[in-house]
GROMACS .gro file of C-alpha atoms in nm:
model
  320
    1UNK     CA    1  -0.659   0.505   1.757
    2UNK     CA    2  -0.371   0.229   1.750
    3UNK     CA    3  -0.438  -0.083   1.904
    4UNK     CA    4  -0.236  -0.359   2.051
    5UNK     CA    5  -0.256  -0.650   1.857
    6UNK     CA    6  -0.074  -0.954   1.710
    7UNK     CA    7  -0.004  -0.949   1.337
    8UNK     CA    8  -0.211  -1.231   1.220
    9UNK     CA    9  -0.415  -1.346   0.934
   10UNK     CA   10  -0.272  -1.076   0.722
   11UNK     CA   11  -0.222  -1.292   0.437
   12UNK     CA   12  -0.589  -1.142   0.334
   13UNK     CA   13  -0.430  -0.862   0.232
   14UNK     CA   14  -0.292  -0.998  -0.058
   15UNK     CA   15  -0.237  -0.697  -0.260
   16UNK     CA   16  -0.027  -0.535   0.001
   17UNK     CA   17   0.190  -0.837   0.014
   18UNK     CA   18   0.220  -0.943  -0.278
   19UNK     CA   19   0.348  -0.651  -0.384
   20UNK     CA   20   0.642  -0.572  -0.096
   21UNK     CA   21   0.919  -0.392  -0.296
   22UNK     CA   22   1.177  -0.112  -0.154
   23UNK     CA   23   1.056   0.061  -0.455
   24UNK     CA   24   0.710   0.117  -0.414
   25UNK     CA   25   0.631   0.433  -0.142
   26UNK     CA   26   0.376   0.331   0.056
   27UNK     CA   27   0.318   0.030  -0.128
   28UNK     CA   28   0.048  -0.020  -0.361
   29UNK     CA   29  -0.234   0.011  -0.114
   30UNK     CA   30  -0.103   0.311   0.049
   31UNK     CA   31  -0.053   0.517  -0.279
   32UNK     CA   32  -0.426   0.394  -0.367
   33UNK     CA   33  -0.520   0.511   0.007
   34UNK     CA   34  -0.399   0.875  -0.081
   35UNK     CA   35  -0.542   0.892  -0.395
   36UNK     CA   36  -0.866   0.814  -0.228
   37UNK     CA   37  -0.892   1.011   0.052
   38UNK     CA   38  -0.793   1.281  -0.206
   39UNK     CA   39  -1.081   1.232  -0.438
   40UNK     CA   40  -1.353   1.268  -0.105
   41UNK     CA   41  -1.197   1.635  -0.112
   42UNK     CA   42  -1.214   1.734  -0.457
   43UNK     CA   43  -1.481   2.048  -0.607
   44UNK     CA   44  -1.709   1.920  -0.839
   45UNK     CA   45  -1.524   2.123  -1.126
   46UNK     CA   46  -1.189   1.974  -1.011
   47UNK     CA   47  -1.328   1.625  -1.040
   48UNK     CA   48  -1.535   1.639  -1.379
   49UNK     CA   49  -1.139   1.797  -1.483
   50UNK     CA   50  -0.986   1.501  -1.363
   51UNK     CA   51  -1.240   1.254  -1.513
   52UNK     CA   52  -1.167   1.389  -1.830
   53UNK     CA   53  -0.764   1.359  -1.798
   54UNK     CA   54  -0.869   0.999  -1.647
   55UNK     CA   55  -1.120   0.939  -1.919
   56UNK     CA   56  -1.336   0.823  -1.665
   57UNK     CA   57  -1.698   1.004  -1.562
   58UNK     CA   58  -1.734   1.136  -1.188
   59UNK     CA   59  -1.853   0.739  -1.067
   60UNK     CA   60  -1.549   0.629  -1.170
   61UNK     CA   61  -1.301   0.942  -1.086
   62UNK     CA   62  -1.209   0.791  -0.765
   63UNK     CA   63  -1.096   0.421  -0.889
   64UNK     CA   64  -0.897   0.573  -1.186
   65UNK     CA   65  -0.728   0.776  -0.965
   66UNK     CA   66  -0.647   0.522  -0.706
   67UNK     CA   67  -0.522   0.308  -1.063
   68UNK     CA   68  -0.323   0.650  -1.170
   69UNK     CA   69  -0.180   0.685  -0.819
   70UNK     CA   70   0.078   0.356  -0.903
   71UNK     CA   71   0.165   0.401  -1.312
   72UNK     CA   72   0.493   0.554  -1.163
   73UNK     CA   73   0.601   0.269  -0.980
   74UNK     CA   74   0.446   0.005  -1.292
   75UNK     CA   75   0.681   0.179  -1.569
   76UNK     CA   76   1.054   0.120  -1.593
   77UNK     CA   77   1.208   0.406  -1.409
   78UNK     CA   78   1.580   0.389  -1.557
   79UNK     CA   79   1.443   0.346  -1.934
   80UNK     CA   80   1.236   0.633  -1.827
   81UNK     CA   81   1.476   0.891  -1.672
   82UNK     CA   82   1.222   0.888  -1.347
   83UNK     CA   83   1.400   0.659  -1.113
   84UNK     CA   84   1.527   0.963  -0.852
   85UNK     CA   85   1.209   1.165  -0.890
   86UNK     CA   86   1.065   0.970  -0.600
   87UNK     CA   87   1.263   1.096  -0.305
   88UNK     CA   88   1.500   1.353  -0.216
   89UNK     CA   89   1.792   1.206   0.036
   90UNK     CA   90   1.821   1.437   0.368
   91UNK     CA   91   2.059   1.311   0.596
   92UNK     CA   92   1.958   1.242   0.937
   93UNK     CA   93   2.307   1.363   1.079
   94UNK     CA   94   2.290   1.738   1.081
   95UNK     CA   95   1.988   1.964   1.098
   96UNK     CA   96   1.729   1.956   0.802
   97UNK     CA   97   1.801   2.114   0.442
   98UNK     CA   98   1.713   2.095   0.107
   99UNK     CA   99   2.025   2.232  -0.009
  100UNK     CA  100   2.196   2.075  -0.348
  101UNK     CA  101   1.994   1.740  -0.278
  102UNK     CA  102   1.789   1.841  -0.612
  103UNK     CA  103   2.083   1.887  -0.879
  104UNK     CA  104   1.907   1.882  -1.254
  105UNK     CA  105   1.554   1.844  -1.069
  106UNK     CA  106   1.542   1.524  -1.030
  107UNK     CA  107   1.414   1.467  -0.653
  108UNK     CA  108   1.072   1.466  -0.537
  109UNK     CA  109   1.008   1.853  -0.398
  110UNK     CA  110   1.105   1.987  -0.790
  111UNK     CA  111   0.897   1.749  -0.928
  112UNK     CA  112   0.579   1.801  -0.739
  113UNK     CA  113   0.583   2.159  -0.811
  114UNK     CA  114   0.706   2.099  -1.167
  115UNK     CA  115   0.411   1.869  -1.260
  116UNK     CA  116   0.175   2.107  -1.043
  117UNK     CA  117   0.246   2.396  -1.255
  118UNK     CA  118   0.237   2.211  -1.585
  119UNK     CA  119  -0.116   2.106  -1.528
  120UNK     CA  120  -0.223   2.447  -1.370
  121UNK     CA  121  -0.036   2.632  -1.694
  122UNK     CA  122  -0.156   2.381  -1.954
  123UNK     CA  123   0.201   2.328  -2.084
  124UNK     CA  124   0.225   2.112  -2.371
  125UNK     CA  125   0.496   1.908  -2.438
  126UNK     CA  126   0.615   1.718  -2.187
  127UNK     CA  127   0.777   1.341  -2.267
  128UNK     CA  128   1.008   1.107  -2.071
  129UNK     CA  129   1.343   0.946  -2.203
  130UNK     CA  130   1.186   0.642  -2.329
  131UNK     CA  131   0.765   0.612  -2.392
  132UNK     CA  132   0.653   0.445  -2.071
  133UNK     CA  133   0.481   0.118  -2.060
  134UNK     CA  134   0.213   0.120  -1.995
  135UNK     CA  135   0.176   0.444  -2.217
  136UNK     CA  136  -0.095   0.692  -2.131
  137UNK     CA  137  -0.154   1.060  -2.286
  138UNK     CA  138   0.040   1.328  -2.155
  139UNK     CA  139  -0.187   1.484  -1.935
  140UNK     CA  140  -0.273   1.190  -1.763
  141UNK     CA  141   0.092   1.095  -1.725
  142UNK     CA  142   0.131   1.436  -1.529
  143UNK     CA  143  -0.184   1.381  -1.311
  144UNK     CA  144  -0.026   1.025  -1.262
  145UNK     CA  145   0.312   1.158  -1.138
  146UNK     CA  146   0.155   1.455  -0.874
  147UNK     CA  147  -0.089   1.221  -0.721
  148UNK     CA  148   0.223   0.947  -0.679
  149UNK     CA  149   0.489   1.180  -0.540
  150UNK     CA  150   0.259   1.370  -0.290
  151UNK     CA  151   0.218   1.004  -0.162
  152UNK     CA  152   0.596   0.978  -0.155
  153UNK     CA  153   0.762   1.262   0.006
  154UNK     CA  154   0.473   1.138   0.317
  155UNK     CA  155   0.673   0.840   0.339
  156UNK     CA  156   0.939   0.914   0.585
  157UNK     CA  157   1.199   0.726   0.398
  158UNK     CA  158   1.160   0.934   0.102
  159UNK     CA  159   1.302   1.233   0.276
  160UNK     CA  160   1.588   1.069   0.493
  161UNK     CA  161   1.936   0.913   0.506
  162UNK     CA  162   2.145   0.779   0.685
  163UNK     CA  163   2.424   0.647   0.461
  164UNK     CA  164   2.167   0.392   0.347
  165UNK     CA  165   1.986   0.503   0.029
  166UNK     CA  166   1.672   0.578   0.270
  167UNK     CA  167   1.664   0.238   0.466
  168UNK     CA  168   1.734   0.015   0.177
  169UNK     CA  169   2.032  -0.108   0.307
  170UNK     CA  170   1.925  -0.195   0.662
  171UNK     CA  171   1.800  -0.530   0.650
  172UNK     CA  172   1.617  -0.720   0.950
  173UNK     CA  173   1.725  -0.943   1.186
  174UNK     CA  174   1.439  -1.253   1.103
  175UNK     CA  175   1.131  -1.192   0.884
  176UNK     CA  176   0.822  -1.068   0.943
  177UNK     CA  177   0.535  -1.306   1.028
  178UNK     CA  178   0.325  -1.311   0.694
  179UNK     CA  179   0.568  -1.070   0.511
  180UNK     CA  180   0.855  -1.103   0.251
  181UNK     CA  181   1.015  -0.767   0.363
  182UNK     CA  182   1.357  -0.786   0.410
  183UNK     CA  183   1.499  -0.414   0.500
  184UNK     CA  184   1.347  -0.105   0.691
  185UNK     CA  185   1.258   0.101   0.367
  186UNK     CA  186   0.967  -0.197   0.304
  187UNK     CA  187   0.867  -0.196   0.652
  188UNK     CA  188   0.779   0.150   0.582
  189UNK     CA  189   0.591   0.082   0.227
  190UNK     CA  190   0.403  -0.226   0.311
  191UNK     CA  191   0.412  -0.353   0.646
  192UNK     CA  192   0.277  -0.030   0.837
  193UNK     CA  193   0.048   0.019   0.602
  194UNK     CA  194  -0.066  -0.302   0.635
  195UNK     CA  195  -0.093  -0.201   1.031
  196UNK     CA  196  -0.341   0.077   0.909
  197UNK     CA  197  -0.550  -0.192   0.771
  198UNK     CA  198  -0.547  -0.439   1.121
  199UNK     CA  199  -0.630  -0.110   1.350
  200UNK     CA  200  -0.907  -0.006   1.142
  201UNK     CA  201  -1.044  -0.356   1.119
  202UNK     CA  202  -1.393  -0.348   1.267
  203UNK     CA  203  -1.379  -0.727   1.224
  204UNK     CA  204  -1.049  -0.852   1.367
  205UNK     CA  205  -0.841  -1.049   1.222
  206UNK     CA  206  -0.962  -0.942   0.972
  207UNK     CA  207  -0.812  -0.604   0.815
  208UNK     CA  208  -1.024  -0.309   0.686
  209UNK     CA  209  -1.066  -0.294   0.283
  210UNK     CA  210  -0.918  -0.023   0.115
  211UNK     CA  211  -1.236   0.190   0.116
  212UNK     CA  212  -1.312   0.135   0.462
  213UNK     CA  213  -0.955   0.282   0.528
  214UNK     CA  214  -1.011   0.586   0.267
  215UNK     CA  215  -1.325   0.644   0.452
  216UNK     CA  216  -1.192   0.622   0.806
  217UNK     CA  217  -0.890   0.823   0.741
  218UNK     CA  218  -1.080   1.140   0.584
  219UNK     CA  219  -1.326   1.105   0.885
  220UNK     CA  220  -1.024   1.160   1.116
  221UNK     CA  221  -0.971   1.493   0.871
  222UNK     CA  222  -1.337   1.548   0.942
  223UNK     CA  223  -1.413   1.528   1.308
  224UNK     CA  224  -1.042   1.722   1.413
  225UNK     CA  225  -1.083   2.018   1.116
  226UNK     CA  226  -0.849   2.188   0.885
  227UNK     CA  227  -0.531   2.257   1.009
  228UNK     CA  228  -0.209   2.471   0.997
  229UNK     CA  229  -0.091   2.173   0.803
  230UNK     CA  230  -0.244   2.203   0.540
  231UNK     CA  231  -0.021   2.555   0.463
  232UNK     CA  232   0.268   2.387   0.489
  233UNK     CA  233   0.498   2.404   0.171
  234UNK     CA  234   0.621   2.110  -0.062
  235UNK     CA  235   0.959   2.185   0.189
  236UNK     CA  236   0.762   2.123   0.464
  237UNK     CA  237   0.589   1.836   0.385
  238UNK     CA  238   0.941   1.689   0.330
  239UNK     CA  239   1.042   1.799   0.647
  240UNK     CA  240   0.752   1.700   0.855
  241UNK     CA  241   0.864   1.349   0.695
  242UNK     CA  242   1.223   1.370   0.788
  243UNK     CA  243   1.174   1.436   1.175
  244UNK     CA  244   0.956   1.146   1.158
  245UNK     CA  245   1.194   0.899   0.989
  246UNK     CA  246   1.458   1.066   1.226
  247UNK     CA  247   1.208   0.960   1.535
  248UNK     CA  248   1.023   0.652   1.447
  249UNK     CA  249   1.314   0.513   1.239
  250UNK     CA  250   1.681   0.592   1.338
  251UNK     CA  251   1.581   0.674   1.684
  252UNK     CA  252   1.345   0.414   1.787
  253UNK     CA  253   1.540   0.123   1.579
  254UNK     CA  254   1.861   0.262   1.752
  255UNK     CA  255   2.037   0.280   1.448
  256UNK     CA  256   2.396   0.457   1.443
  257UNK     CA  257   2.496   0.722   1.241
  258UNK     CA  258   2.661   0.646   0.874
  259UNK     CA  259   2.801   0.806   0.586
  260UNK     CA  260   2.764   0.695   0.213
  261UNK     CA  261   2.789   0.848  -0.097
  262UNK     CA  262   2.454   0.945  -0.275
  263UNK     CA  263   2.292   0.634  -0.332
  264UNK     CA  264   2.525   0.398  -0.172
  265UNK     CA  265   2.561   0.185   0.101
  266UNK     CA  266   2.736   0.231   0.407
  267UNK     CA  267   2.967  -0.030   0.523
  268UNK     CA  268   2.903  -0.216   0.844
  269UNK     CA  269   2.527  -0.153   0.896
  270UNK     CA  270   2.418  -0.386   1.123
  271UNK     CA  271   2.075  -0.518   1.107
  272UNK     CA  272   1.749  -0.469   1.328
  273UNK     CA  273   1.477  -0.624   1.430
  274UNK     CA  274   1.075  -0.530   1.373
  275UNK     CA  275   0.864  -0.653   1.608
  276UNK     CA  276   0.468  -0.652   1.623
  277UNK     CA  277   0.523  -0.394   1.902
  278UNK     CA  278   0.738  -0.135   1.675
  279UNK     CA  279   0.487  -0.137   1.392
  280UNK     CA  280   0.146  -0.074   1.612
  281UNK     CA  281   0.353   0.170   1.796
  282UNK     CA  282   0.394   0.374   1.402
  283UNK     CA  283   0.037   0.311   1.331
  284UNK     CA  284  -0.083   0.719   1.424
  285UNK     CA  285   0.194   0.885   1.259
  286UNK     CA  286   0.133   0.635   0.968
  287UNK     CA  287  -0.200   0.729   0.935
  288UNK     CA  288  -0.128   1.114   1.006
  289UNK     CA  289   0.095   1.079   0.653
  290UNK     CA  290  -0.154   0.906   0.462
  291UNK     CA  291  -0.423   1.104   0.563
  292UNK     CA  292  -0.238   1.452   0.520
  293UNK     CA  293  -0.130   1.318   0.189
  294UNK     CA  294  -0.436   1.272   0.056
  295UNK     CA  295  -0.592   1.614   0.154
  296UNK     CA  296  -0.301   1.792   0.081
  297UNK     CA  297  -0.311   1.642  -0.281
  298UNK     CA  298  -0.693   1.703  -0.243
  299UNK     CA  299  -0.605   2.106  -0.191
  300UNK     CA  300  -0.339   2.119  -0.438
  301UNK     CA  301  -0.587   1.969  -0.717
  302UNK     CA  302  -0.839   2.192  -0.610
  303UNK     CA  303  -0.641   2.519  -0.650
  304UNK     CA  304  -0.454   2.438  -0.963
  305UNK     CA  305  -0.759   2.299  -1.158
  306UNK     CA  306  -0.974   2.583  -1.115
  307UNK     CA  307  -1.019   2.880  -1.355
  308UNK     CA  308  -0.873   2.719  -1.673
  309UNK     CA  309  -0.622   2.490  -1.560
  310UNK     CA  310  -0.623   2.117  -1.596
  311UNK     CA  311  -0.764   2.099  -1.933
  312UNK     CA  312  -0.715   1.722  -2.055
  313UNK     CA  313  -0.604   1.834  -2.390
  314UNK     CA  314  -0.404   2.145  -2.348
  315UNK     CA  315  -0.342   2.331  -2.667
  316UNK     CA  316  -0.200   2.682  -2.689
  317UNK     CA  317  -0.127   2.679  -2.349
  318UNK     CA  318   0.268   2.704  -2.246
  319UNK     CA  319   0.573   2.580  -2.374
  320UNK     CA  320   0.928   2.397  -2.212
   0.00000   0.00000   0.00000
């Protein structure tokens, strides 16, 4: 469905640009993209559930959880204890695993399933280091987290290493036209997804709005049908993302092997250059992860909020 194109008048897209930041996965239109497809996917029990964690109704379900889908990246992550809960670093160097990249929890596969079963098993209790602001209750803060980090561990870069915290450290050669990115892990968050936006543009130059994207994306899920994909494990979402940072990042951008310690920079890492040609060519697998995120959230949602799970106000359910 990509097209060839040259990046232009994407200053429209204000929100995407506005808000380019290494931190945000998928930036804030992409994590709103997920949470959107998502909601077209939902049972009607699993959405009047949500509304009620959302304190919403059903006409508004799918705005508050597009709004829900960014409260992780809005709060302060180091007051909060949440900052590595995002991403889990796999190297790129040696073949795929999981193994001790999750000491104490704190990477993105543990805390998927943590906040899965917590909603699903009504658990009371839960709190962060430091009250988050914004503040929101419990429950929603949970609902909040899944629907963020099923967007993230999508985002290639949030399963993948190369001695440079994920892309962080690889900065680009000359900007972007219309863009304030400055390294690869932002090319990833904003300006692909802002690629998504220009192919599905029945109007060029001008891009697609955000429901116009929701909506073409779950039509893709439509017309082609359920897949084995959508069995995969948390694991294998994360690994489906790692083969694709290892081929449409490190491969294509011809960047060397490094080494770092966790969350450090490698010395020497030269810098590389994005041109108009790179990001159309990521445009299908960048809509594959947005789309699969969604309806994998979508199918997650669905199982854990039926029977009694999900209850906005859990009270005698279980305990830490």
């Amino acid at each position: 469905m990509s097209k060839t194109y040259i990046l232009r008048g994407l200053g429209v897209v204000s929100s995407v640009l506005l808000l380019t930041t290494p931190a945000w996965s998928w930036g804030h239109d992409g994590h709103r993209l997920v949470a959107k497809i998502a909601a077209k996917n939902l049972t009607p029990d699993t959405r009047q559930k949500l509304a009620a964690i959302l304190q919403t109704d059903d006409a508004g379900l799918d705005a508050a959880m597009a709004n829900a889908a960014t409260w992780p990246d809005e709060i302060d992550k180091s007051a909060t204890g949440t900052r590595d809960w995002h991403f889990i670093d796999v190297t790129v160097t040696a073949p795929f695993s999981l193994d001790g990249l999750c000491p104490d929890h704190n990477c993105v596969v543990d805390r998927i399933k943590e906040m899965s079963d917590r909603l699903q098993q009504n658990q009371t209790g839960f709190a962060l280091a430091q009250a988050p602001d914004p503040n929101q209750p419990m429950t929603a803060q949970e609902l909040s987290f899944l629907i963020h980090f099923v967007g993230d561990i999508h985002q290639p870069l949030h399963a993948a290493t190369d001695g440079d915290r994920g892309g962080n450290c690889v900065k680009l050669t000359k900007a972007i036209p219309h863009s304030t990115t400055t390294e690869v892990h932002a090319v990833w968050d904003v300006d692909e997804v802002v690629a998504v936006f220009q192919d599905l543009a029945t109007s060029s130059p001008t891009p697609a709005s955000e429901d116009q994207v929701a909506d073409a994306l779950f039509q893709q899920y439509k017309k082609a049908g359920a897949g084995d994909w959508e069995k995969a494990s948390v694991e294998d979402w994360a690994h489906e993302s790692n083969d694709l940072a290892r081929a449409d990042v490190y491969k294509k951008l011809h960047i060397p092997n490094h080494t770092a310690a966790p969350g450090q920079c490698a010395t020497g890492i030269a810098k590389v250059a994005i041109t108009p040609t790179y990001l159309t060519g990521n445009v299908p697998d960048t809509e594959q992860q947005l789309m699969r995120a969604g309806i994998r959230l979508a199918d997650m949602l669905n199982q854990i909020c039926q029977d009694t799970g999900c209850q906005a106000s859990p009270a005698g359910g279980s305990h830490n």
